[in-house]
């Protein structure tokens, strides 16, 4: 897998990986180079297998894994609904190997919800969401992490307000999956990472950290907390 974009441990021996060029989750066993199980999400995400949703982040809370796509345009600046997906899978650890299945429904209104929230007005997110993702001031989600208390942290590759990394708390992820209303957010968080954006990483002990890289560059990471 050349374009792995997010990975989550299922148990001590297995993990699941998303690829931003495909709509398939792959389950691997440690020490084995090939996946042992695949979950095709194309139908669930309402897209074709060869039309990727650009999955970029994942976070596990209990036996639920939340996934998020970039929510950005394609490289030419074309808005594509399939790239605006937030959804969840449940982990069945009683099966061998562990299995995954989508639950609830995929949510596709995060851009609209953020754009209509006055606390985020200065970021001009509605306009940002129409720009090519590596353009300065564009809209591009890059990471997801457990924020505690059944909340999630959404990390942005772009925009970089005043060269700071933008993080948004999603306060009601379960409601969105269950089709109960629209997204609710905490106040925007801006981290001074010297002009770099945030990528969430989680250790085997569940400790969250971050890494970052320029919004218009390849993955040239620096450490961040």
PDB file of C-alpha atoms in Angstrom:
ATOM      1  CA  UNK A   1       0.000   0.000   0.000  1.00  0.00           C
ATOM      2  CA  UNK A   2       1.719   3.174  -1.209  1.00  0.00           C
ATOM      3  CA  UNK A   3      -0.789   5.830  -0.123  1.00  0.00           C
ATOM      4  CA  UNK A   4      -1.670   4.820   3.435  1.00  0.00           C
ATOM      5  CA  UNK A   5      -3.235   7.844   5.099  1.00  0.00           C
ATOM      6  CA  UNK A   6      -4.572   6.579   8.445  1.00  0.00           C
ATOM      7  CA  UNK A   7      -4.168   3.492  10.628  1.00  0.00           C
ATOM      8  CA  UNK A   8      -5.745   2.237  13.846  1.00  0.00           C
ATOM      9  CA  UNK A   9      -4.878  -0.741  16.043  1.00  0.00           C
ATOM     10  CA  UNK A  10      -7.634  -3.356  16.349  1.00  0.00           C
ATOM     11  CA  UNK A  11      -5.877  -5.504  18.939  1.00  0.00           C
ATOM     12  CA  UNK A  12      -2.277  -6.322  19.827  1.00  0.00           C
ATOM     13  CA  UNK A  13      -1.760  -8.225  16.569  1.00  0.00           C
ATOM     14  CA  UNK A  14      -3.984  -6.503  13.995  1.00  0.00           C
ATOM     15  CA  UNK A  15      -4.509  -3.022  12.599  1.00  0.00           C
ATOM     16  CA  UNK A  16      -6.612  -1.393   9.898  1.00  0.00           C
ATOM     17  CA  UNK A  17      -5.308   1.013   7.272  1.00  0.00           C
ATOM     18  CA  UNK A  18      -7.015   3.536   5.003  1.00  0.00           C
ATOM     19  CA  UNK A  19      -5.632   4.628   1.634  1.00  0.00           C
ATOM     20  CA  UNK A  20      -6.448   8.112   0.338  1.00  0.00           C
ATOM     21  CA  UNK A  21      -6.542   6.767  -3.221  1.00  0.00           C
ATOM     22  CA  UNK A  22      -9.118   4.031  -2.515  1.00  0.00           C
ATOM     23  CA  UNK A  23     -12.389   3.455  -0.654  1.00  0.00           C
ATOM     24  CA  UNK A  24     -11.207   0.197   0.885  1.00  0.00           C
ATOM     25  CA  UNK A  25     -10.053  -0.416   4.444  1.00  0.00           C
ATOM     26  CA  UNK A  26      -7.414  -3.111   4.779  1.00  0.00           C
ATOM     27  CA  UNK A  27      -6.802  -5.218   7.859  1.00  0.00           C
ATOM     28  CA  UNK A  28      -3.238  -6.405   8.464  1.00  0.00           C
ATOM     29  CA  UNK A  29      -1.580  -8.757  10.891  1.00  0.00           C
ATOM     30  CA  UNK A  30       1.742  -7.713  12.339  1.00  0.00           C
ATOM     31  CA  UNK A  31       4.631  -9.341  10.520  1.00  0.00           C
ATOM     32  CA  UNK A  32       2.663 -10.027   7.341  1.00  0.00           C
ATOM     33  CA  UNK A  33       3.130  -7.717   4.332  1.00  0.00           C
ATOM     34  CA  UNK A  34      -0.239  -8.423   2.696  1.00  0.00           C
ATOM     35  CA  UNK A  35      -3.662  -7.541   4.045  1.00  0.00           C
ATOM     36  CA  UNK A  36      -5.712 -10.422   5.432  1.00  0.00           C
ATOM     37  CA  UNK A  37      -9.114  -8.800   5.010  1.00  0.00           C
ATOM     38  CA  UNK A  38     -10.606  -5.892   3.067  1.00  0.00           C
ATOM     39  CA  UNK A  39     -13.727  -3.777   3.604  1.00  0.00           C
ATOM     40  CA  UNK A  40     -15.004  -2.000   0.488  1.00  0.00           C
ATOM     41  CA  UNK A  41     -16.796   1.202   1.519  1.00  0.00           C
ATOM     42  CA  UNK A  42     -17.786   2.418  -1.945  1.00  0.00           C
ATOM     43  CA  UNK A  43     -21.495   1.636  -1.615  1.00  0.00           C
ATOM     44  CA  UNK A  44     -21.681   2.915   1.953  1.00  0.00           C
ATOM     45  CA  UNK A  45     -19.978   6.179   0.961  1.00  0.00           C
ATOM     46  CA  UNK A  46     -22.161   6.480  -2.151  1.00  0.00           C
ATOM     47  CA  UNK A  47     -19.314   6.532  -4.638  1.00  0.00           C
ATOM     48  CA  UNK A  48     -17.736   4.225  -7.198  1.00  0.00           C
ATOM     49  CA  UNK A  49     -14.725   2.030  -6.318  1.00  0.00           C
ATOM     50  CA  UNK A  50     -12.506   4.009  -8.714  1.00  0.00           C
ATOM     51  CA  UNK A  51     -13.695   7.395  -7.365  1.00  0.00           C
ATOM     52  CA  UNK A  52     -11.892   7.833  -4.068  1.00  0.00           C
ATOM     53  CA  UNK A  53     -13.284   9.713  -1.063  1.00  0.00           C
ATOM     54  CA  UNK A  54      -9.766  10.802  -0.073  1.00  0.00           C
ATOM     55  CA  UNK A  55      -9.764   9.302   3.432  1.00  0.00           C
ATOM     56  CA  UNK A  56      -7.243  11.128   5.616  1.00  0.00           C
ATOM     57  CA  UNK A  57      -7.829  10.509   9.314  1.00  0.00           C
ATOM     58  CA  UNK A  58      -9.094   7.978  11.839  1.00  0.00           C
ATOM     59  CA  UNK A  59      -9.640   7.819  15.583  1.00  0.00           C
ATOM     60  CA  UNK A  60     -10.867   5.016  17.810  1.00  0.00           C
ATOM     61  CA  UNK A  61     -13.163   5.529  20.795  1.00  0.00           C
ATOM     62  CA  UNK A  62     -14.075   2.230  22.418  1.00  0.00           C
ATOM     63  CA  UNK A  63     -15.079  -0.187  19.681  1.00  0.00           C
ATOM     64  CA  UNK A  64     -15.982   2.611  17.265  1.00  0.00           C
ATOM     65  CA  UNK A  65     -13.488   3.922  14.718  1.00  0.00           C
ATOM     66  CA  UNK A  66     -14.330   7.297  13.208  1.00  0.00           C
ATOM     67  CA  UNK A  67     -12.995   8.174   9.761  1.00  0.00           C
ATOM     68  CA  UNK A  68     -12.780  11.470   7.928  1.00  0.00           C
ATOM     69  CA  UNK A  69     -11.981  12.462   4.364  1.00  0.00           C
ATOM     70  CA  UNK A  70     -10.065  15.561   3.315  1.00  0.00           C
ATOM     71  CA  UNK A  71     -13.214  17.589   2.540  1.00  0.00           C
ATOM     72  CA  UNK A  72     -11.078  19.425  -0.008  1.00  0.00           C
ATOM     73  CA  UNK A  73     -11.442  19.774  -3.752  1.00  0.00           C
ATOM     74  CA  UNK A  74      -9.555  17.638  -6.219  1.00  0.00           C
ATOM     75  CA  UNK A  75      -6.171  18.854  -7.406  1.00  0.00           C
ATOM     76  CA  UNK A  76      -7.827  21.061 -10.025  1.00  0.00           C
ATOM     77  CA  UNK A  77     -10.075  22.839  -7.542  1.00  0.00           C
ATOM     78  CA  UNK A  78     -13.253  20.952  -8.427  1.00  0.00           C
ATOM     79  CA  UNK A  79     -15.659  20.417  -5.533  1.00  0.00           C
ATOM     80  CA  UNK A  80     -16.586  16.726  -5.262  1.00  0.00           C
ATOM     81  CA  UNK A  81     -19.205  15.614  -2.748  1.00  0.00           C
ATOM     82  CA  UNK A  82     -17.585  12.190  -2.268  1.00  0.00           C
ATOM     83  CA  UNK A  83     -14.586  13.895  -0.636  1.00  0.00           C
ATOM     84  CA  UNK A  84     -16.852  15.245   2.102  1.00  0.00           C
ATOM     85  CA  UNK A  85     -17.404  12.226   4.292  1.00  0.00           C
ATOM     86  CA  UNK A  86     -17.346  11.603   8.042  1.00  0.00           C
ATOM     87  CA  UNK A  87     -18.364   8.108   9.091  1.00  0.00           C
ATOM     88  CA  UNK A  88     -17.770   5.285  11.536  1.00  0.00           C
ATOM     89  CA  UNK A  89     -17.090   1.570  11.681  1.00  0.00           C
ATOM     90  CA  UNK A  90     -17.516  -0.780  14.600  1.00  0.00           C
ATOM     91  CA  UNK A  91     -14.850  -3.283  15.621  1.00  0.00           C
ATOM     92  CA  UNK A  92     -15.802  -6.884  16.364  1.00  0.00           C
ATOM     93  CA  UNK A  93     -12.926  -8.202  18.456  1.00  0.00           C
ATOM     94  CA  UNK A  94     -14.702 -11.515  19.113  1.00  0.00           C
ATOM     95  CA  UNK A  95     -14.042 -12.670  15.559  1.00  0.00           C
ATOM     96  CA  UNK A  96     -10.662 -13.945  14.444  1.00  0.00           C
ATOM     97  CA  UNK A  97      -9.190 -11.884  12.932  1.00  0.00           C
ATOM     98  CA  UNK A  98     -11.075  -8.799  14.179  1.00  0.00           C
ATOM     99  CA  UNK A  99     -13.623  -7.494  11.686  1.00  0.00           C
ATOM    100  CA  UNK A 100     -15.087  -4.104  10.796  1.00  0.00           C
ATOM    101  CA  UNK A 101     -18.432  -2.970   9.503  1.00  0.00           C
ATOM    102  CA  UNK A 102     -19.827   0.517   8.782  1.00  0.00           C
ATOM    103  CA  UNK A 103     -22.486   1.782  11.172  1.00  0.00           C
ATOM    104  CA  UNK A 104     -25.143   4.455  10.879  1.00  0.00           C
ATOM    105  CA  UNK A 105     -24.744   6.799   7.938  1.00  0.00           C
ATOM    106  CA  UNK A 106     -21.935   8.899   6.499  1.00  0.00           C
ATOM    107  CA  UNK A 107     -22.195  12.626   7.277  1.00  0.00           C
ATOM    108  CA  UNK A 108     -21.391  15.141   4.540  1.00  0.00           C
ATOM    109  CA  UNK A 109     -22.147  18.625   5.915  1.00  0.00           C
ATOM    110  CA  UNK A 110     -19.062  19.503   7.952  1.00  0.00           C
ATOM    111  CA  UNK A 111     -17.972  22.224   5.527  1.00  0.00           C
ATOM    112  CA  UNK A 112     -21.387  23.877   5.624  1.00  0.00           C
ATOM    113  CA  UNK A 113     -21.618  23.587   9.410  1.00  0.00           C
ATOM    114  CA  UNK A 114     -18.191  25.134   9.937  1.00  0.00           C
ATOM    115  CA  UNK A 115     -18.819  27.874   7.378  1.00  0.00           C
ATOM    116  CA  UNK A 116     -22.054  28.943   9.064  1.00  0.00           C
ATOM    117  CA  UNK A 117     -20.544  29.101  12.568  1.00  0.00           C
ATOM    118  CA  UNK A 118     -19.586  32.748  13.300  1.00  0.00           C
ATOM    119  CA  UNK A 119     -16.611  31.644  15.403  1.00  0.00           C
ATOM    120  CA  UNK A 120     -14.939  30.392  12.216  1.00  0.00           C
ATOM    121  CA  UNK A 121     -15.845  33.365  10.013  1.00  0.00           C
ATOM    122  CA  UNK A 122     -12.312  34.753   9.878  1.00  0.00           C
ATOM    123  CA  UNK A 123     -11.077  31.591   8.137  1.00  0.00           C
ATOM    124  CA  UNK A 124     -13.463  32.106   5.187  1.00  0.00           C
ATOM    125  CA  UNK A 125     -14.001  28.360   4.998  1.00  0.00           C
ATOM    126  CA  UNK A 126     -16.748  28.429   2.371  1.00  0.00           C
ATOM    127  CA  UNK A 127     -14.343  30.164  -0.013  1.00  0.00           C
ATOM    128  CA  UNK A 128     -11.428  27.986   1.114  1.00  0.00           C
ATOM    129  CA  UNK A 129     -13.402  24.853   0.232  1.00  0.00           C
ATOM    130  CA  UNK A 130     -13.423  25.868  -3.442  1.00  0.00           C
ATOM    131  CA  UNK A 131      -9.638  26.158  -3.799  1.00  0.00           C
ATOM    132  CA  UNK A 132      -7.171  23.430  -4.823  1.00  0.00           C
ATOM    133  CA  UNK A 133      -6.089  21.748  -1.557  1.00  0.00           C
ATOM    134  CA  UNK A 134      -2.422  22.776  -1.667  1.00  0.00           C
ATOM    135  CA  UNK A 135      -3.214  26.415  -2.421  1.00  0.00           C
ATOM    136  CA  UNK A 136      -2.629  28.860   0.427  1.00  0.00           C
ATOM    137  CA  UNK A 137      -5.882  29.376   2.301  1.00  0.00           C
ATOM    138  CA  UNK A 138      -7.559  26.255   0.917  1.00  0.00           C
ATOM    139  CA  UNK A 139      -9.609  23.762   2.965  1.00  0.00           C
ATOM    140  CA  UNK A 140      -7.983  20.408   3.650  1.00  0.00           C
ATOM    141  CA  UNK A 141      -8.498  18.105   6.641  1.00  0.00           C
ATOM    142  CA  UNK A 142      -5.523  15.906   7.454  1.00  0.00           C
ATOM    143  CA  UNK A 143      -6.047  14.210  10.811  1.00  0.00           C
ATOM    144  CA  UNK A 144      -8.462  12.973  13.457  1.00  0.00           C
ATOM    145  CA  UNK A 145      -7.888  12.119  17.128  1.00  0.00           C
ATOM    146  CA  UNK A 146      -9.772  11.194  20.277  1.00  0.00           C
ATOM    147  CA  UNK A 147     -10.419  14.441  22.122  1.00  0.00           C
ATOM    148  CA  UNK A 148     -11.744  12.835  25.313  1.00  0.00           C
ATOM    149  CA  UNK A 149     -15.334  12.762  26.594  1.00  0.00           C
ATOM    150  CA  UNK A 150     -16.541  11.227  23.326  1.00  0.00           C
ATOM    151  CA  UNK A 151     -15.303  14.209  21.333  1.00  0.00           C
ATOM    152  CA  UNK A 152     -12.933  14.300  18.361  1.00  0.00           C
ATOM    153  CA  UNK A 153     -10.161  16.659  17.315  1.00  0.00           C
ATOM    154  CA  UNK A 154     -10.008  17.516  13.621  1.00  0.00           C
ATOM    155  CA  UNK A 155      -6.589  18.626  12.373  1.00  0.00           C
ATOM    156  CA  UNK A 156      -6.257  20.786   9.263  1.00  0.00           C
ATOM    157  CA  UNK A 157      -3.470  20.759   6.701  1.00  0.00           C
ATOM    158  CA  UNK A 158      -4.930  23.974   5.344  1.00  0.00           C
ATOM    159  CA  UNK A 159      -5.817  26.785   6.076  1.00  0.00           C
ATOM    160  CA  UNK A 160      -2.924  27.963   8.230  1.00  0.00           C
ATOM    161  CA  UNK A 161      -4.206  31.148   9.919  1.00  0.00           C
ATOM    162  CA  UNK A 162      -1.259  33.437  10.596  1.00  0.00           C
ATOM    163  CA  UNK A 163       0.960  30.401   9.970  1.00  0.00           C
ATOM    164  CA  UNK A 164      -0.712  28.482  12.799  1.00  0.00           C
ATOM    165  CA  UNK A 165      -2.203  24.989  12.582  1.00  0.00           C
ATOM    166  CA  UNK A 166      -5.979  24.898  12.955  1.00  0.00           C
ATOM    167  CA  UNK A 167      -7.626  22.292  15.196  1.00  0.00           C
ATOM    168  CA  UNK A 168     -11.392  21.977  15.648  1.00  0.00           C
ATOM    169  CA  UNK A 169     -13.194  19.990  18.337  1.00  0.00           C
ATOM    170  CA  UNK A 170     -16.165  18.004  17.043  1.00  0.00           C
ATOM    171  CA  UNK A 171     -18.399  17.707  20.079  1.00  0.00           C
ATOM    172  CA  UNK A 172     -21.085  15.301  18.861  1.00  0.00           C
ATOM    173  CA  UNK A 173     -19.621  12.659  16.536  1.00  0.00           C
ATOM    174  CA  UNK A 174     -22.046   9.956  17.682  1.00  0.00           C
ATOM    175  CA  UNK A 175     -25.049  12.156  16.889  1.00  0.00           C
ATOM    176  CA  UNK A 176     -23.825  12.666  13.330  1.00  0.00           C
ATOM    177  CA  UNK A 177     -23.419   8.947  12.713  1.00  0.00           C
ATOM    178  CA  UNK A 178     -26.885   8.316  14.132  1.00  0.00           C
ATOM    179  CA  UNK A 179     -28.442  11.056  12.003  1.00  0.00           C
ATOM    180  CA  UNK A 180     -29.297  13.257  14.982  1.00  0.00           C
ATOM    181  CA  UNK A 181     -28.850  16.868  13.910  1.00  0.00           C
ATOM    182  CA  UNK A 182     -25.863  18.821  12.642  1.00  0.00           C
ATOM    183  CA  UNK A 183     -22.269  19.110  13.783  1.00  0.00           C
ATOM    184  CA  UNK A 184     -21.432  21.032  16.944  1.00  0.00           C
ATOM    185  CA  UNK A 185     -17.965  22.460  17.473  1.00  0.00           C
ATOM    186  CA  UNK A 186     -15.802  23.834  20.227  1.00  0.00           C
ATOM    187  CA  UNK A 187     -13.915  27.095  19.826  1.00  0.00           C
ATOM    188  CA  UNK A 188     -11.198  27.055  17.147  1.00  0.00           C
ATOM    189  CA  UNK A 189      -7.718  26.157  18.365  1.00  0.00           C
ATOM    190  CA  UNK A 190      -4.638  27.636  16.685  1.00  0.00           C
ATOM    191  CA  UNK A 191      -1.277  25.985  17.349  1.00  0.00           C
ATOM    192  CA  UNK A 192       1.939  27.811  16.566  1.00  0.00           C
ATOM    193  CA  UNK A 193       3.870  25.234  14.541  1.00  0.00           C
ATOM    194  CA  UNK A 194       5.959  27.747  12.605  1.00  0.00           C
ATOM    195  CA  UNK A 195       3.905  27.645   9.427  1.00  0.00           C
ATOM    196  CA  UNK A 196       3.238  23.912   9.442  1.00  0.00           C
ATOM    197  CA  UNK A 197       0.016  21.932   9.714  1.00  0.00           C
ATOM    198  CA  UNK A 198      -0.852  19.203  12.174  1.00  0.00           C
ATOM    199  CA  UNK A 199      -0.881  15.434  11.681  1.00  0.00           C
ATOM    200  CA  UNK A 200      -2.190  13.425  14.616  1.00  0.00           C
ATOM    201  CA  UNK A 201      -0.382  10.304  15.741  1.00  0.00           C
ATOM    202  CA  UNK A 202      -1.364   7.888  18.515  1.00  0.00           C
ATOM    203  CA  UNK A 203       1.106   5.650  20.295  1.00  0.00           C
ATOM    204  CA  UNK A 204       0.452   2.053  21.237  1.00  0.00           C
ATOM    205  CA  UNK A 205      -0.448   3.312  24.722  1.00  0.00           C
ATOM    206  CA  UNK A 206      -3.129   5.611  23.298  1.00  0.00           C
ATOM    207  CA  UNK A 207      -1.130   8.781  23.919  1.00  0.00           C
ATOM    208  CA  UNK A 208      -1.812  11.488  21.375  1.00  0.00           C
ATOM    209  CA  UNK A 209       0.948  13.526  19.802  1.00  0.00           C
ATOM    210  CA  UNK A 210       1.325  15.447  16.601  1.00  0.00           C
ATOM    211  CA  UNK A 211       3.595  15.982  13.643  1.00  0.00           C
ATOM    212  CA  UNK A 212       3.449  18.583  10.956  1.00  0.00           C
ATOM    213  CA  UNK A 213       4.555  19.683   7.517  1.00  0.00           C
ATOM    214  CA  UNK A 214       4.087  22.611   5.159  1.00  0.00           C
ATOM    215  CA  UNK A 215       0.626  22.811   3.603  1.00  0.00           C
ATOM    216  CA  UNK A 216       2.109  23.062   0.119  1.00  0.00           C
ATOM    217  CA  UNK A 217       4.905  20.542   0.609  1.00  0.00           C
ATOM    218  CA  UNK A 218       5.374  16.808   0.747  1.00  0.00           C
ATOM    219  CA  UNK A 219       5.586  15.172   4.187  1.00  0.00           C
ATOM    220  CA  UNK A 220       8.516  17.065   5.699  1.00  0.00           C
ATOM    221  CA  UNK A 221       7.608  16.568   9.344  1.00  0.00           C
ATOM    222  CA  UNK A 222       8.671  18.305  12.510  1.00  0.00           C
ATOM    223  CA  UNK A 223       7.693  17.104  15.970  1.00  0.00           C
ATOM    224  CA  UNK A 224       4.879  18.800  17.848  1.00  0.00           C
ATOM    225  CA  UNK A 225       2.926  18.168  21.046  1.00  0.00           C
TER     226      UNK A 225
END
